[in-house]
């Protein structure tokens, strides 16, 4: 257990529905990342927060995706109008100030039917 | 652009034998390199990293990695494999673009340790 938690661990939804995932970081970690991992691939960067500011978004993050980190604590990732291609593992990682090491949560596995 | 390559999809080794999982990198500056391990349906666990200094980096669970600048490699090693080491291993490099320090991962190598 790295100290980073994610909820839910698994989500099955129907195409067109909206889903929201939550990440709770290690308490002193001010930097938070979302990655997406599809079967047979390594994680791919989606977005980055430093405290409450969203500083970078990948081209992978279409307009249907939105992420927030109110008050610089937990973060949420919402996918609107889900598509089958959104099926993946969504990973959250956090890092403290002055370190390059990212610690990952257990992930949320999304299945879109 | 920064990238890493893991040339082997799978590595098979007998328990007690030494193991090596290969990684090569391509970066525009000094590389910051990482190894992570992933067990089924779990997130990634940090094993070790190379930032600067000694070319041999020691990490968790008896793993080590050797940084070789001339060969642009960062291979993961362990002197004696355990069945419990069977998992998916990812090499990653820190991206220099912007201020995010995001990681760029390889495609992963599945390590299978036979008893």
PDB file of C-alpha atoms in Angstrom:
ATOM      1  CA  UNK A   1       0.000   0.000   0.000  1.00  0.00           C
ATOM      2  CA  UNK A   2       1.575   3.260  -1.169  1.00  0.00           C
ATOM      3  CA  UNK A   3      -0.791   5.518   0.742  1.00  0.00           C
ATOM      4  CA  UNK A   4      -2.542   6.719  -2.409  1.00  0.00           C
ATOM      5  CA  UNK A   5      -6.144   5.527  -2.569  1.00  0.00           C
ATOM      6  CA  UNK A   6      -8.572   5.422  -5.457  1.00  0.00           C
ATOM      7  CA  UNK A   7     -12.302   4.848  -5.540  1.00  0.00           C
ATOM      8  CA  UNK A   8     -13.991   2.902  -6.960  1.00  0.00           C
ATOM      9  CA  UNK A   9     -11.628   0.046  -7.782  1.00  0.00           C
ATOM     10  CA  UNK A  10     -13.904  -1.209 -10.527  1.00  0.00           C
ATOM     11  CA  UNK A  11     -16.631   0.500 -12.547  1.00  0.00           C
ATOM     12  CA  UNK A  12     -18.851  -1.051 -15.178  1.00  0.00           C
ATOM     13  CA  UNK A  13     -21.032   1.339 -17.107  1.00  0.00           C
ATOM     14  CA  UNK A  14     -23.053   1.520 -20.274  1.00  0.00           C
ATOM     15  CA  UNK A  15     -21.952   3.554 -23.239  1.00  0.00           C
ATOM     16  CA  UNK A  16     -23.153   7.130 -22.968  1.00  0.00           C
ATOM     17  CA  UNK A  17     -23.189   7.269 -19.175  1.00  0.00           C
ATOM     18  CA  UNK A  18     -21.051   9.605 -17.102  1.00  0.00           C
ATOM     19  CA  UNK A  19     -18.546   8.282 -14.569  1.00  0.00           C
ATOM     20  CA  UNK A  20     -16.432   9.921 -11.900  1.00  0.00           C
ATOM     21  CA  UNK A  21     -13.324   8.577 -10.203  1.00  0.00           C
ATOM     22  CA  UNK A  22     -11.671   9.836  -7.052  1.00  0.00           C
ATOM     23  CA  UNK A  23      -8.044   9.890  -5.933  1.00  0.00           C
ATOM     24  CA  UNK A  24      -6.859  10.645  -2.408  1.00  0.00           C
ATOM     25  CA  UNK A  25      -3.141  11.450  -2.302  1.00  0.00           C
ATOM     26  CA  UNK A  26      -0.548  11.019   0.398  1.00  0.00           C
ATOM     27  CA  UNK A  27      -1.262  14.012   2.597  1.00  0.00           C
ATOM     28  CA  UNK A  28       1.922  16.043   2.057  1.00  0.00           C
ATOM     29  CA  UNK A  29       2.095  15.395  -1.692  1.00  0.00           C
ATOM     30  CA  UNK A  30       1.343  18.561  -3.623  1.00  0.00           C
ATOM     31  CA  UNK A  31       1.723  17.070  -7.098  1.00  0.00           C
ATOM     32  CA  UNK A  32      -0.903  14.764  -8.573  1.00  0.00           C
ATOM     33  CA  UNK A  33      -0.993  12.926 -11.910  1.00  0.00           C
ATOM     34  CA  UNK A  34      -3.623  10.934 -13.761  1.00  0.00           C
ATOM     35  CA  UNK A  35      -2.537   8.214 -16.179  1.00  0.00           C
ATOM     36  CA  UNK A  36      -4.474   5.774 -18.329  1.00  0.00           C
ATOM     37  CA  UNK A  37      -3.331   2.220 -18.974  1.00  0.00           C
ATOM     38  CA  UNK A  38      -4.828  -0.013 -21.633  1.00  0.00           C
ATOM     39  CA  UNK A  39      -4.217  -3.738 -21.949  1.00  0.00           C
ATOM     40  CA  UNK A  40      -0.681  -4.559 -22.994  1.00  0.00           C
ATOM     41  CA  UNK A  41       0.546  -0.983 -22.703  1.00  0.00           C
ATOM     42  CA  UNK A  42       2.347   1.137 -20.184  1.00  0.00           C
ATOM     43  CA  UNK A  43       0.556   3.996 -18.448  1.00  0.00           C
ATOM     44  CA  UNK A  44       0.040   7.148 -20.516  1.00  0.00           C
ATOM     45  CA  UNK A  45      -0.093  10.619 -18.992  1.00  0.00           C
ATOM     46  CA  UNK A  46      -3.457  12.367 -18.926  1.00  0.00           C
ATOM     47  CA  UNK A  47      -3.173  15.411 -16.695  1.00  0.00           C
ATOM     48  CA  UNK A  48      -1.181  17.038 -13.893  1.00  0.00           C
ATOM     49  CA  UNK A  49      -2.023  19.167 -10.872  1.00  0.00           C
ATOM     50  CA  UNK A  50       0.307  21.157  -8.688  1.00  0.00           C
ATOM     51  CA  UNK A  51      -1.714  21.893  -5.593  1.00  0.00           C
ATOM     52  CA  UNK A  52      -5.115  22.936  -6.980  1.00  0.00           C
ATOM     53  CA  UNK A  53      -3.833  24.199 -10.337  1.00  0.00           C
ATOM     54  CA  UNK A  54      -4.185  21.984 -13.392  1.00  0.00           C
ATOM     55  CA  UNK A  55      -0.953  22.754 -15.246  1.00  0.00           C
ATOM     56  CA  UNK A  56      -0.956  20.300 -18.115  1.00  0.00           C
ATOM     57  CA  UNK A  57      -3.425  18.207 -20.080  1.00  0.00           C
ATOM     58  CA  UNK A  58      -2.510  15.553 -22.611  1.00  0.00           C
ATOM     59  CA  UNK A  59      -3.978  15.442 -26.092  1.00  0.00           C
ATOM     60  CA  UNK A  60      -5.442  12.135 -24.914  1.00  0.00           C
ATOM     61  CA  UNK A  61      -7.767  14.118 -22.659  1.00  0.00           C
ATOM     62  CA  UNK A  62     -10.675  14.861 -24.969  1.00  0.00           C
ATOM     63  CA  UNK A  63     -13.408  17.374 -24.200  1.00  0.00           C
ATOM     64  CA  UNK A  64     -15.394  14.578 -22.564  1.00  0.00           C
ATOM     65  CA  UNK A  65     -12.789  14.317 -19.814  1.00  0.00           C
ATOM     66  CA  UNK A  66     -12.487  16.782 -16.960  1.00  0.00           C
ATOM     67  CA  UNK A  67     -10.384  16.702 -13.826  1.00  0.00           C
ATOM     68  CA  UNK A  68     -10.421  18.789 -10.699  1.00  0.00           C
ATOM     69  CA  UNK A  69      -8.442  19.091  -7.500  1.00  0.00           C
ATOM     70  CA  UNK A  70     -10.293  21.456  -5.210  1.00  0.00           C
ATOM     71  CA  UNK A  71      -8.225  22.822  -2.335  1.00  0.00           C
ATOM     72  CA  UNK A  72      -5.226  20.839  -3.523  1.00  0.00           C
ATOM     73  CA  UNK A  73      -6.262  17.663  -1.746  1.00  0.00           C
ATOM     74  CA  UNK A  74      -8.251  14.870  -3.411  1.00  0.00           C
ATOM     75  CA  UNK A  75      -8.816  14.853  -7.152  1.00  0.00           C
ATOM     76  CA  UNK A  76     -11.660  13.687  -9.363  1.00  0.00           C
ATOM     77  CA  UNK A  77     -11.618  12.575 -12.970  1.00  0.00           C
ATOM     78  CA  UNK A  78     -14.934  12.652 -14.797  1.00  0.00           C
ATOM     79  CA  UNK A  79     -15.702  11.102 -18.157  1.00  0.00           C
ATOM     80  CA  UNK A  80     -18.888  12.235 -19.848  1.00  0.00           C
ATOM     81  CA  UNK A  81     -20.751  10.222 -22.474  1.00  0.00           C
ATOM     82  CA  UNK A  82     -18.473   7.231 -22.091  1.00  0.00           C
ATOM     83  CA  UNK A  83     -17.396   5.267 -25.131  1.00  0.00           C
ATOM     84  CA  UNK A  84     -16.128   1.703 -25.380  1.00  0.00           C
ATOM     85  CA  UNK A  85     -12.694   3.056 -26.166  1.00  0.00           C
ATOM     86  CA  UNK A  86     -12.597   4.605 -22.696  1.00  0.00           C
ATOM     87  CA  UNK A  87     -12.312   1.135 -21.159  1.00  0.00           C
ATOM     88  CA  UNK A  88      -8.975   1.120 -19.346  1.00  0.00           C
ATOM     89  CA  UNK A  89      -7.278   1.285 -15.972  1.00  0.00           C
ATOM     90  CA  UNK A  90      -7.142   4.853 -14.653  1.00  0.00           C
ATOM     91  CA  UNK A  91      -4.199   5.416 -12.357  1.00  0.00           C
ATOM     92  CA  UNK A  92      -3.515   8.260  -9.982  1.00  0.00           C
ATOM     93  CA  UNK A  93       0.006   9.063  -8.827  1.00  0.00           C
ATOM     94  CA  UNK A  94       1.296  11.644  -6.396  1.00  0.00           C
ATOM     95  CA  UNK A  95       4.657  13.126  -5.545  1.00  0.00           C
ATOM     96  CA  UNK A  96       5.915  15.340  -2.769  1.00  0.00           C
ATOM     97  CA  UNK A  97       7.822  18.616  -3.183  1.00  0.00           C
ATOM     98  CA  UNK A  98      11.421  18.219  -4.258  1.00  0.00           C
ATOM     99  CA  UNK A  99      11.214  14.584  -5.314  1.00  0.00           C
ATOM    100  CA  UNK A 100      10.884  12.877  -8.679  1.00  0.00           C
ATOM    101  CA  UNK A 101       9.378   9.674  -7.330  1.00  0.00           C
ATOM    102  CA  UNK A 102       5.705   9.173  -8.079  1.00  0.00           C
ATOM    103  CA  UNK A 103       3.624   6.840  -5.924  1.00  0.00           C
ATOM    104  CA  UNK A 104       0.698   5.167  -7.588  1.00  0.00           C
ATOM    105  CA  UNK A 105      -2.717   4.242  -6.301  1.00  0.00           C
ATOM    106  CA  UNK A 106      -4.293   0.860  -7.029  1.00  0.00           C
ATOM    107  CA  UNK A 107      -6.203   2.223 -10.014  1.00  0.00           C
ATOM    108  CA  UNK A 108      -9.816   2.233 -11.158  1.00  0.00           C
ATOM    109  CA  UNK A 109     -10.665  -0.277 -13.852  1.00  0.00           C
ATOM    110  CA  UNK A 110     -13.377   1.063 -16.134  1.00  0.00           C
ATOM    111  CA  UNK A 111     -15.376  -1.208 -18.407  1.00  0.00           C
ATOM    112  CA  UNK A 112     -17.762   0.437 -20.858  1.00  0.00           C
ATOM    113  CA  UNK A 113     -20.347  -1.940 -22.297  1.00  0.00           C
TER     114      UNK A 113
ATOM    115  CA  UNK B   1      11.154  13.558 -27.307  1.00  0.00           C
ATOM    116  CA  UNK B   2      12.000  11.276 -24.438  1.00  0.00           C
ATOM    117  CA  UNK B   3      11.254   7.560 -24.770  1.00  0.00           C
ATOM    118  CA  UNK B   4      12.107   4.163 -23.356  1.00  0.00           C
ATOM    119  CA  UNK B   5      11.994   0.779 -25.014  1.00  0.00           C
ATOM    120  CA  UNK B   6      11.594  -2.625 -23.451  1.00  0.00           C
ATOM    121  CA  UNK B   7      12.599  -5.068 -26.164  1.00  0.00           C
ATOM    122  CA  UNK B   8      11.257  -8.203 -24.477  1.00  0.00           C
ATOM    123  CA  UNK B   9       7.559  -8.794 -23.955  1.00  0.00           C
ATOM    124  CA  UNK B  10       8.308 -11.687 -21.628  1.00  0.00           C
ATOM    125  CA  UNK B  11      11.282 -13.025 -19.707  1.00  0.00           C
ATOM    126  CA  UNK B  12      11.301 -16.551 -18.316  1.00  0.00           C
ATOM    127  CA  UNK B  13      13.711 -17.565 -15.578  1.00  0.00           C
ATOM    128  CA  UNK B  14      13.998 -20.433 -13.125  1.00  0.00           C
ATOM    129  CA  UNK B  15      13.750 -19.715  -9.422  1.00  0.00           C
ATOM    130  CA  UNK B  16      17.170 -19.098  -7.935  1.00  0.00           C
ATOM    131  CA  UNK B  17      18.723 -17.995 -11.215  1.00  0.00           C
ATOM    132  CA  UNK B  18      19.750 -14.406 -11.910  1.00  0.00           C
ATOM    133  CA  UNK B  19      17.308 -12.282 -13.872  1.00  0.00           C
ATOM    134  CA  UNK B  20      17.687  -9.311 -16.194  1.00  0.00           C
ATOM    135  CA  UNK B  21      14.886  -7.172 -17.618  1.00  0.00           C
ATOM    136  CA  UNK B  22      16.119  -4.863 -20.353  1.00  0.00           C
ATOM    137  CA  UNK B  23      15.403  -1.186 -20.948  1.00  0.00           C
ATOM    138  CA  UNK B  24      16.951   1.304 -23.352  1.00  0.00           C
ATOM    139  CA  UNK B  25      16.285   5.015 -23.374  1.00  0.00           C
ATOM    140  CA  UNK B  26      16.380   8.031 -25.656  1.00  0.00           C
ATOM    141  CA  UNK B  27      16.556  11.473 -24.057  1.00  0.00           C
ATOM    142  CA  UNK B  28      17.716  14.931 -25.024  1.00  0.00           C
ATOM    143  CA  UNK B  29      19.479  15.634 -21.730  1.00  0.00           C
ATOM    144  CA  UNK B  30      20.516  13.791 -18.600  1.00  0.00           C
ATOM    145  CA  UNK B  31      18.108  10.912 -18.038  1.00  0.00           C
ATOM    146  CA  UNK B  32      16.011  10.401 -14.936  1.00  0.00           C
ATOM    147  CA  UNK B  33      15.088   6.710 -15.093  1.00  0.00           C
ATOM    148  CA  UNK B  34      12.713   4.584 -13.054  1.00  0.00           C
ATOM    149  CA  UNK B  35      11.599   0.997 -12.641  1.00  0.00           C
ATOM    150  CA  UNK B  36       8.125   0.061 -11.422  1.00  0.00           C
ATOM    151  CA  UNK B  37       6.481  -3.328 -10.868  1.00  0.00           C
ATOM    152  CA  UNK B  38       2.800  -4.118 -11.334  1.00  0.00           C
ATOM    153  CA  UNK B  39       1.020  -7.129  -9.906  1.00  0.00           C
ATOM    154  CA  UNK B  40      -2.311  -8.278 -11.432  1.00  0.00           C
ATOM    155  CA  UNK B  41      -5.111  -5.730 -10.995  1.00  0.00           C
ATOM    156  CA  UNK B  42      -2.896  -3.496  -8.899  1.00  0.00           C
ATOM    157  CA  UNK B  43      -1.241  -0.127  -9.330  1.00  0.00           C
ATOM    158  CA  UNK B  44       2.444   0.360  -9.935  1.00  0.00           C
ATOM    159  CA  UNK B  45       4.965  -0.027  -7.141  1.00  0.00           C
ATOM    160  CA  UNK B  46       8.192   1.960  -7.236  1.00  0.00           C
ATOM    161  CA  UNK B  47      11.347  -0.171  -7.277  1.00  0.00           C
ATOM    162  CA  UNK B  48      14.252   2.204  -7.896  1.00  0.00           C
ATOM    163  CA  UNK B  49      15.448   5.250  -9.782  1.00  0.00           C
ATOM    164  CA  UNK B  50      18.584   6.706 -11.324  1.00  0.00           C
ATOM    165  CA  UNK B  51      19.087  10.454 -11.136  1.00  0.00           C
ATOM    166  CA  UNK B  52      22.831  10.873 -10.937  1.00  0.00           C
ATOM    167  CA  UNK B  53      25.804   9.291  -9.235  1.00  0.00           C
ATOM    168  CA  UNK B  54      26.680   5.611  -9.078  1.00  0.00           C
ATOM    169  CA  UNK B  55      25.773   3.630 -12.143  1.00  0.00           C
ATOM    170  CA  UNK B  56      24.570   0.715 -10.023  1.00  0.00           C
ATOM    171  CA  UNK B  57      21.347   1.611  -8.235  1.00  0.00           C
ATOM    172  CA  UNK B  58      19.933  -0.566  -5.485  1.00  0.00           C
ATOM    173  CA  UNK B  59      16.210  -0.723  -4.860  1.00  0.00           C
ATOM    174  CA  UNK B  60      13.426  -2.587  -3.144  1.00  0.00           C
ATOM    175  CA  UNK B  61      13.024  -6.384  -2.828  1.00  0.00           C
ATOM    176  CA  UNK B  62      16.670  -7.074  -3.752  1.00  0.00           C
ATOM    177  CA  UNK B  63      16.442  -5.486  -7.199  1.00  0.00           C
ATOM    178  CA  UNK B  64      19.164  -3.334  -8.702  1.00  0.00           C
ATOM    179  CA  UNK B  65      19.652  -1.588 -12.004  1.00  0.00           C
ATOM    180  CA  UNK B  66      22.739  -0.687 -13.987  1.00  0.00           C
ATOM    181  CA  UNK B  67      22.864   2.630 -15.811  1.00  0.00           C
ATOM    182  CA  UNK B  68      25.053   2.517 -18.936  1.00  0.00           C
ATOM    183  CA  UNK B  69      25.388   5.858 -20.689  1.00  0.00           C
ATOM    184  CA  UNK B  70      27.333   4.569 -23.707  1.00  0.00           C
ATOM    185  CA  UNK B  71      24.722   1.909 -24.419  1.00  0.00           C
ATOM    186  CA  UNK B  72      21.789   4.127 -23.298  1.00  0.00           C
ATOM    187  CA  UNK B  73      20.529   1.268 -21.177  1.00  0.00           C
ATOM    188  CA  UNK B  74      19.069   0.854 -17.708  1.00  0.00           C
ATOM    189  CA  UNK B  75      18.633  -2.889 -17.186  1.00  0.00           C
ATOM    190  CA  UNK B  76      16.909  -4.256 -14.084  1.00  0.00           C
ATOM    191  CA  UNK B  77      18.666  -7.137 -12.335  1.00  0.00           C
ATOM    192  CA  UNK B  78      18.341  -9.485  -9.417  1.00  0.00           C
ATOM    193  CA  UNK B  79      20.932 -12.089  -8.398  1.00  0.00           C
ATOM    194  CA  UNK B  80      18.428 -14.797  -7.436  1.00  0.00           C
ATOM    195  CA  UNK B  81      14.846 -14.809  -8.715  1.00  0.00           C
ATOM    196  CA  UNK B  82      11.849 -15.746  -6.586  1.00  0.00           C
ATOM    197  CA  UNK B  83       8.521 -17.086  -7.801  1.00  0.00           C
ATOM    198  CA  UNK B  84       6.933 -14.081  -6.090  1.00  0.00           C
ATOM    199  CA  UNK B  85       8.888 -11.781  -8.437  1.00  0.00           C
ATOM    200  CA  UNK B  86       6.575 -12.852 -11.265  1.00  0.00           C
ATOM    201  CA  UNK B  87       4.873  -9.649 -12.379  1.00  0.00           C
ATOM    202  CA  UNK B  88       4.831  -6.941 -15.039  1.00  0.00           C
ATOM    203  CA  UNK B  89       7.815  -4.597 -14.981  1.00  0.00           C
ATOM    204  CA  UNK B  90       7.860  -1.096 -16.443  1.00  0.00           C
ATOM    205  CA  UNK B  91      10.782   1.136 -17.219  1.00  0.00           C
ATOM    206  CA  UNK B  92      10.072   4.878 -17.327  1.00  0.00           C
ATOM    207  CA  UNK B  93      11.860   8.142 -18.059  1.00  0.00           C
ATOM    208  CA  UNK B  94      11.013  11.574 -16.735  1.00  0.00           C
ATOM    209  CA  UNK B  95       9.838  13.935 -19.451  1.00  0.00           C
ATOM    210  CA  UNK B  96      11.656  17.227 -19.775  1.00  0.00           C
ATOM    211  CA  UNK B  97       8.826  19.065 -21.509  1.00  0.00           C
ATOM    212  CA  UNK B  98       7.143  21.613 -19.250  1.00  0.00           C
ATOM    213  CA  UNK B  99       7.353  21.538 -15.480  1.00  0.00           C
ATOM    214  CA  UNK B 100       5.261  18.473 -14.811  1.00  0.00           C
ATOM    215  CA  UNK B 101       7.968  15.820 -14.492  1.00  0.00           C
ATOM    216  CA  UNK B 102       5.508  13.363 -15.960  1.00  0.00           C
ATOM    217  CA  UNK B 103       6.728   9.846 -16.657  1.00  0.00           C
ATOM    218  CA  UNK B 104       6.932   8.183 -20.042  1.00  0.00           C
ATOM    219  CA  UNK B 105       6.631   4.434 -19.753  1.00  0.00           C
ATOM    220  CA  UNK B 106       7.759   1.505 -21.832  1.00  0.00           C
ATOM    221  CA  UNK B 107       5.336  -1.184 -22.892  1.00  0.00           C
ATOM    222  CA  UNK B 108       6.283  -3.474 -20.041  1.00  0.00           C
ATOM    223  CA  UNK B 109       7.983  -6.850 -19.664  1.00  0.00           C
ATOM    224  CA  UNK B 110       6.221  -9.793 -18.109  1.00  0.00           C
ATOM    225  CA  UNK B 111       8.580 -11.695 -15.829  1.00  0.00           C
ATOM    226  CA  UNK B 112       7.691 -15.334 -15.232  1.00  0.00           C
ATOM    227  CA  UNK B 113       9.722 -17.178 -12.604  1.00  0.00           C
ATOM    228  CA  UNK B 114       9.281 -20.928 -12.700  1.00  0.00           C
ATOM    229  CA  UNK B 115       9.658 -22.950  -9.471  1.00  0.00           C
TER     230      UNK B 115
END
